[in-house]
Amino acid sequence: GEDEGKLCVIVNVIDNKRALVDGPFEVTGVKRQQMAFKRLRLTDFVVPKVLPNMKETKLTKLVKDFDMMGKWEATSWAKKIATKKQKASMDDFGRFKAMLAKQKRNAAIKQKVAELSK
């Protein structure tokens, strides 16, 4: 959906299949809504001092103080997603340049391996 790939905070658990999540919208672009657990992917980040059903203004302050977005962008998971988006948005010439760079890199690796194996 429209929130795919965005971060959010679980504010409360509704039942064993759904949770109340909030971005907050100003930070991550996710509005407060209920979401099924099967649509969520949990990270290791736990924003401290989040209380059940906390208001969005207080949650925004906590998320900014925790620097959740900065910590997320430093993870390999986020870098992998960014790389996929970049590849998907490439035009034909961009894909061609990437192919040539990959060929050049592979040739250099092959040459170095040949030198070391002698």
mmCIF file with all atom_site columns, C-alpha atoms in Angstrom:
data_model
loop_
_atom_site.group_PDB
_atom_site.id
_atom_site.type_symbol
_atom_site.label_atom_id
_atom_site.label_alt_id
_atom_site.label_comp_id
_atom_site.label_asym_id
_atom_site.label_entity_id
_atom_site.label_seq_id
_atom_site.pdbx_PDB_ins_code
_atom_site.Cartn_x
_atom_site.Cartn_y
_atom_site.Cartn_z
_atom_site.occupancy
_atom_site.B_iso_or_equiv
_atom_site.pdbx_formal_charge
_atom_site.auth_seq_id
_atom_site.auth_comp_id
_atom_site.auth_asym_id
_atom_site.auth_atom_id
_atom_site.pdbx_PDB_model_num
ATOM 1   C CA . GLY A 1 1   ? 0.000  0.000   0.000   1.00 0.00 ? 1   GLY A CA 1
ATOM 2   C CA . GLU A 1 2   ? 0.953  3.617   0.333   1.00 0.00 ? 2   GLU A CA 1
ATOM 3   C CA . ASP A 1 3   ? 2.833  2.999   3.586   1.00 0.00 ? 3   ASP A CA 1
ATOM 4   C CA . GLU A 1 4   ? 5.059  0.233   2.205   1.00 0.00 ? 4   GLU A CA 1
ATOM 5   C CA . GLY A 1 5   ? 8.689  0.693   3.172   1.00 0.00 ? 5   GLY A CA 1
ATOM 6   C CA . LYS A 1 6   ? 7.965  3.379   5.775   1.00 0.00 ? 6   LYS A CA 1
ATOM 7   C CA . LEU A 1 7   ? 8.738  3.229   9.484   1.00 0.00 ? 7   LEU A CA 1
ATOM 8   C CA . CYS A 1 8   ? 6.097  3.432   12.169  1.00 0.00 ? 8   CYS A CA 1
ATOM 9   C CA . VAL A 1 9   ? 5.783  2.907   15.909  1.00 0.00 ? 9   VAL A CA 1
ATOM 10  C CA . ILE A 1 10  ? 3.381  0.390   17.445  1.00 0.00 ? 10  ILE A CA 1
ATOM 11  C CA . VAL A 1 11  ? 1.369  2.493   19.868  1.00 0.00 ? 11  VAL A CA 1
ATOM 12  C CA . ASN A 1 12  ? -0.959 -0.239  21.120  1.00 0.00 ? 12  ASN A CA 1
ATOM 13  C CA . VAL A 1 13  ? -1.928 -3.843  20.424  1.00 0.00 ? 13  VAL A CA 1
ATOM 14  C CA . ILE A 1 14  ? -5.605 -4.169  19.506  1.00 0.00 ? 14  ILE A CA 1
ATOM 15  C CA . ASP A 1 15  ? -5.801 -7.965  19.375  1.00 0.00 ? 15  ASP A CA 1
ATOM 16  C CA . ASN A 1 16  ? -3.573 -10.848 18.326  1.00 0.00 ? 16  ASN A CA 1
ATOM 17  C CA . LYS A 1 17  ? -3.840 -9.856  14.648  1.00 0.00 ? 17  LYS A CA 1
ATOM 18  C CA . ARG A 1 18  ? -3.862 -6.036  14.665  1.00 0.00 ? 18  ARG A CA 1
ATOM 19  C CA . ALA A 1 19  ? -1.921 -3.154  16.158  1.00 0.00 ? 19  ALA A CA 1
ATOM 20  C CA . LEU A 1 20  ? -2.440 0.585   16.381  1.00 0.00 ? 20  LEU A CA 1
ATOM 21  C CA . VAL A 1 21  ? 0.528  2.218   14.644  1.00 0.00 ? 21  VAL A CA 1
ATOM 22  C CA . ASP A 1 22  ? 1.612  5.813   14.224  1.00 0.00 ? 22  ASP A CA 1
ATOM 23  C CA . GLY A 1 23  ? 4.468  7.257   12.174  1.00 0.00 ? 23  GLY A CA 1
ATOM 24  C CA . PRO A 1 24  ? 4.244  9.997   13.386  1.00 0.00 ? 24  PRO A CA 1
ATOM 25  C CA . PHE A 1 25  ? 3.138  11.511  10.067  1.00 0.00 ? 25  PHE A CA 1
ATOM 26  C CA . GLU A 1 26  ? 5.419  14.541  10.281  1.00 0.00 ? 26  GLU A CA 1
ATOM 27  C CA . VAL A 1 27  ? 8.504  12.317  10.685  1.00 0.00 ? 27  VAL A CA 1
ATOM 28  C CA . THR A 1 28  ? 7.815  9.176   8.644   1.00 0.00 ? 28  THR A CA 1
ATOM 29  C CA . GLY A 1 29  ? 4.696  9.903   6.615   1.00 0.00 ? 29  GLY A CA 1
ATOM 30  C CA . VAL A 1 30  ? 2.539  7.222   8.290   1.00 0.00 ? 30  VAL A CA 1
ATOM 31  C CA . LYS A 1 31  ? -0.782 8.327   9.769   1.00 0.00 ? 31  LYS A CA 1
ATOM 32  C CA . ARG A 1 32  ? -2.224 6.767   12.932  1.00 0.00 ? 32  ARG A CA 1
ATOM 33  C CA . GLN A 1 33  ? -4.144 3.675   11.886  1.00 0.00 ? 33  GLN A CA 1
ATOM 34  C CA . GLN A 1 34  ? -4.730 0.051   12.701  1.00 0.00 ? 34  GLN A CA 1
ATOM 35  C CA . MET A 1 35  ? -2.586 -2.377  10.779  1.00 0.00 ? 35  MET A CA 1
ATOM 36  C CA . ALA A 1 36  ? -2.421 -6.168  10.636  1.00 0.00 ? 36  ALA A CA 1
ATOM 37  C CA . PHE A 1 37  ? 0.724  -7.730  12.077  1.00 0.00 ? 37  PHE A CA 1
ATOM 38  C CA . LYS A 1 38  ? 1.212  -9.675  8.845   1.00 0.00 ? 38  LYS A CA 1
ATOM 39  C CA . ARG A 1 39  ? 1.776  -6.332  7.080   1.00 0.00 ? 39  ARG A CA 1
ATOM 40  C CA . LEU A 1 40  ? 4.422  -5.222  9.591   1.00 0.00 ? 40  LEU A CA 1
ATOM 41  C CA . ARG A 1 41  ? 8.117  -6.112  9.747   1.00 0.00 ? 41  ARG A CA 1
ATOM 42  C CA . LEU A 1 42  ? 9.589  -5.606  13.215  1.00 0.00 ? 42  LEU A CA 1
ATOM 43  C CA . THR A 1 43  ? 12.956 -3.949  13.667  1.00 0.00 ? 43  THR A CA 1
ATOM 44  C CA . ASP A 1 44  ? 15.244 -3.988  16.685  1.00 0.00 ? 44  ASP A CA 1
ATOM 45  C CA . PHE A 1 45  ? 14.449 -0.351  17.512  1.00 0.00 ? 45  PHE A CA 1
ATOM 46  C CA . VAL A 1 46  ? 12.442 0.334   20.642  1.00 0.00 ? 46  VAL A CA 1
ATOM 47  C CA . VAL A 1 47  ? 11.560 3.977   21.217  1.00 0.00 ? 47  VAL A CA 1
ATOM 48  C CA . PRO A 1 48  ? 11.879 4.510   24.986  1.00 0.00 ? 48  PRO A CA 1
ATOM 49  C CA . LYS A 1 49  ? 9.034  5.821   27.137  1.00 0.00 ? 49  LYS A CA 1
ATOM 50  C CA . VAL A 1 50  ? 6.235  5.120   24.634  1.00 0.00 ? 50  VAL A CA 1
ATOM 51  C CA . LEU A 1 51  ? 2.993  4.625   26.523  1.00 0.00 ? 51  LEU A CA 1
ATOM 52  C CA . PRO A 1 52  ? -0.136 2.930   25.168  1.00 0.00 ? 52  PRO A CA 1
ATOM 53  C CA . ASN A 1 53  ? -2.282 5.266   23.027  1.00 0.00 ? 53  ASN A CA 1
ATOM 54  C CA . MET A 1 54  ? 0.235  8.112   23.393  1.00 0.00 ? 54  MET A CA 1
ATOM 55  C CA . LYS A 1 55  ? -0.725 11.337  21.606  1.00 0.00 ? 55  LYS A CA 1
ATOM 56  C CA . GLU A 1 56  ? 0.972  12.071  18.323  1.00 0.00 ? 56  GLU A CA 1
ATOM 57  C CA . THR A 1 57  ? 2.659  15.279  19.536  1.00 0.00 ? 57  THR A CA 1
ATOM 58  C CA . LYS A 1 58  ? 4.443  13.511  22.403  1.00 0.00 ? 58  LYS A CA 1
ATOM 59  C CA . LEU A 1 59  ? 5.285  10.550  20.182  1.00 0.00 ? 59  LEU A CA 1
ATOM 60  C CA . THR A 1 60  ? 6.777  12.893  17.576  1.00 0.00 ? 60  THR A CA 1
ATOM 61  C CA . LYS A 1 61  ? 9.051  14.424  20.200  1.00 0.00 ? 61  LYS A CA 1
ATOM 62  C CA . LEU A 1 62  ? 10.173 10.996  21.449  1.00 0.00 ? 62  LEU A CA 1
ATOM 63  C CA . VAL A 1 63  ? 10.862 9.707   17.933  1.00 0.00 ? 63  VAL A CA 1
ATOM 64  C CA . LYS A 1 64  ? 12.879 12.809  17.053  1.00 0.00 ? 64  LYS A CA 1
ATOM 65  C CA . ASP A 1 65  ? 14.868 12.605  20.314  1.00 0.00 ? 65  ASP A CA 1
ATOM 66  C CA . PHE A 1 66  ? 15.530 8.885   19.677  1.00 0.00 ? 66  PHE A CA 1
ATOM 67  C CA . ASP A 1 67  ? 16.669 9.739   16.102  1.00 0.00 ? 67  ASP A CA 1
ATOM 68  C CA . MET A 1 68  ? 14.786 6.747   14.747  1.00 0.00 ? 68  MET A CA 1
ATOM 69  C CA . MET A 1 69  ? 15.156 7.796   11.098  1.00 0.00 ? 69  MET A CA 1
ATOM 70  C CA . GLY A 1 70  ? 18.911 8.309   11.426  1.00 0.00 ? 70  GLY A CA 1
ATOM 71  C CA . LYS A 1 71  ? 19.386 4.940   13.075  1.00 0.00 ? 71  LYS A CA 1
ATOM 72  C CA . TRP A 1 72  ? 17.191 3.279   10.442  1.00 0.00 ? 72  TRP A CA 1
ATOM 73  C CA . GLU A 1 73  ? 19.113 4.778   7.512   1.00 0.00 ? 73  GLU A CA 1
ATOM 74  C CA . ALA A 1 74  ? 22.351 3.430   9.006   1.00 0.00 ? 74  ALA A CA 1
ATOM 75  C CA . THR A 1 75  ? 21.114 -0.183  8.896   1.00 0.00 ? 75  THR A CA 1
ATOM 76  C CA . SER A 1 76  ? 21.955 -2.577  6.070   1.00 0.00 ? 76  SER A CA 1
ATOM 77  C CA . TRP A 1 77  ? 18.231 -3.312  5.653   1.00 0.00 ? 77  TRP A CA 1
ATOM 78  C CA . ALA A 1 78  ? 17.509 0.351   4.803   1.00 0.00 ? 78  ALA A CA 1
ATOM 79  C CA . LYS A 1 79  ? 20.514 0.548   2.490   1.00 0.00 ? 79  LYS A CA 1
ATOM 80  C CA . LYS A 1 80  ? 19.296 -2.546  0.635   1.00 0.00 ? 80  LYS A CA 1
ATOM 81  C CA . ILE A 1 81  ? 15.838 -0.993  0.159   1.00 0.00 ? 81  ILE A CA 1
ATOM 82  C CA . ALA A 1 82  ? 17.388 2.262   -1.065  1.00 0.00 ? 82  ALA A CA 1
ATOM 83  C CA . THR A 1 83  ? 19.556 0.373   -3.555  1.00 0.00 ? 83  THR A CA 1
ATOM 84  C CA . LYS A 1 84  ? 16.508 -1.486  -4.908  1.00 0.00 ? 84  LYS A CA 1
ATOM 85  C CA . LYS A 1 85  ? 14.616 1.799   -5.349  1.00 0.00 ? 85  LYS A CA 1
ATOM 86  C CA . GLN A 1 86  ? 17.586 3.361   -7.119  1.00 0.00 ? 86  GLN A CA 1
ATOM 87  C CA . LYS A 1 87  ? 17.926 0.396   -9.492  1.00 0.00 ? 87  LYS A CA 1
ATOM 88  C CA . ALA A 1 88  ? 14.203 0.440   -10.239 1.00 0.00 ? 88  ALA A CA 1
ATOM 89  C CA . SER A 1 89  ? 14.293 4.143   -11.102 1.00 0.00 ? 89  SER A CA 1
ATOM 90  C CA . MET A 1 90  ? 17.254 3.843   -13.503 1.00 0.00 ? 90  MET A CA 1
ATOM 91  C CA . ASP A 1 91  ? 16.739 4.564   -17.161 1.00 0.00 ? 91  ASP A CA 1
ATOM 92  C CA . ASP A 1 92  ? 18.259 2.506   -19.982 1.00 0.00 ? 92  ASP A CA 1
ATOM 93  C CA . PHE A 1 93  ? 21.492 4.500   -20.109 1.00 0.00 ? 93  PHE A CA 1
ATOM 94  C CA . GLY A 1 94  ? 21.898 4.213   -16.332 1.00 0.00 ? 94  GLY A CA 1
ATOM 95  C CA . ARG A 1 95  ? 21.533 0.424   -16.523 1.00 0.00 ? 95  ARG A CA 1
ATOM 96  C CA . PHE A 1 96  ? 24.098 0.385   -19.368 1.00 0.00 ? 96  PHE A CA 1
ATOM 97  C CA . LYS A 1 97  ? 26.613 2.390   -17.308 1.00 0.00 ? 97  LYS A CA 1
ATOM 98  C CA . ALA A 1 98  ? 26.061 0.074   -14.329 1.00 0.00 ? 98  ALA A CA 1
ATOM 99  C CA . MET A 1 99  ? 26.650 -2.956  -16.553 1.00 0.00 ? 99  MET A CA 1
ATOM 100 C CA . LEU A 1 100 ? 29.936 -1.510  -17.848 1.00 0.00 ? 100 LEU A CA 1
ATOM 101 C CA . ALA A 1 101 ? 31.104 -0.653  -14.334 1.00 0.00 ? 101 ALA A CA 1
ATOM 102 C CA . LYS A 1 102 ? 30.279 -4.186  -13.180 1.00 0.00 ? 102 LYS A CA 1
ATOM 103 C CA . GLN A 1 103 ? 32.208 -5.678  -16.133 1.00 0.00 ? 103 GLN A CA 1
ATOM 104 C CA . LYS A 1 104 ? 35.200 -3.467  -15.369 1.00 0.00 ? 104 LYS A CA 1
ATOM 105 C CA . ARG A 1 105 ? 35.126 -4.431  -11.694 1.00 0.00 ? 105 ARG A CA 1
ATOM 106 C CA . ASN A 1 106 ? 34.852 -8.132  -12.490 1.00 0.00 ? 106 ASN A CA 1
ATOM 107 C CA . ALA A 1 107 ? 37.775 -7.920  -14.934 1.00 0.00 ? 107 ALA A CA 1
ATOM 108 C CA . ALA A 1 108 ? 39.931 -6.261  -12.260 1.00 0.00 ? 108 ALA A CA 1
ATOM 109 C CA . ILE A 1 109 ? 38.989 -8.965  -9.733  1.00 0.00 ? 109 ILE A CA 1
ATOM 110 C CA . LYS A 1 110 ? 39.713 -11.714 -12.240 1.00 0.00 ? 110 LYS A CA 1
ATOM 111 C CA . GLN A 1 111 ? 43.119 -10.184 -13.008 1.00 0.00 ? 111 GLN A CA 1
ATOM 112 C CA . LYS A 1 112 ? 44.003 -9.876  -9.308  1.00 0.00 ? 112 LYS A CA 1
ATOM 113 C CA . VAL A 1 113 ? 42.984 -13.488 -8.630  1.00 0.00 ? 113 VAL A CA 1
ATOM 114 C CA . ALA A 1 114 ? 45.135 -14.629 -11.547 1.00 0.00 ? 114 ALA A CA 1
ATOM 115 C CA . GLU A 1 115 ? 48.118 -12.721 -10.146 1.00 0.00 ? 115 GLU A CA 1
ATOM 116 C CA . LEU A 1 116 ? 47.665 -14.193 -6.667  1.00 0.00 ? 116 LEU A CA 1
ATOM 117 C CA . SER A 1 117 ? 47.224 -17.754 -7.914  1.00 0.00 ? 117 SER A CA 1
ATOM 118 C CA . LYS A 1 118 ? 50.585 -17.738 -9.751  1.00 0.00 ? 118 LYS A CA 1
#
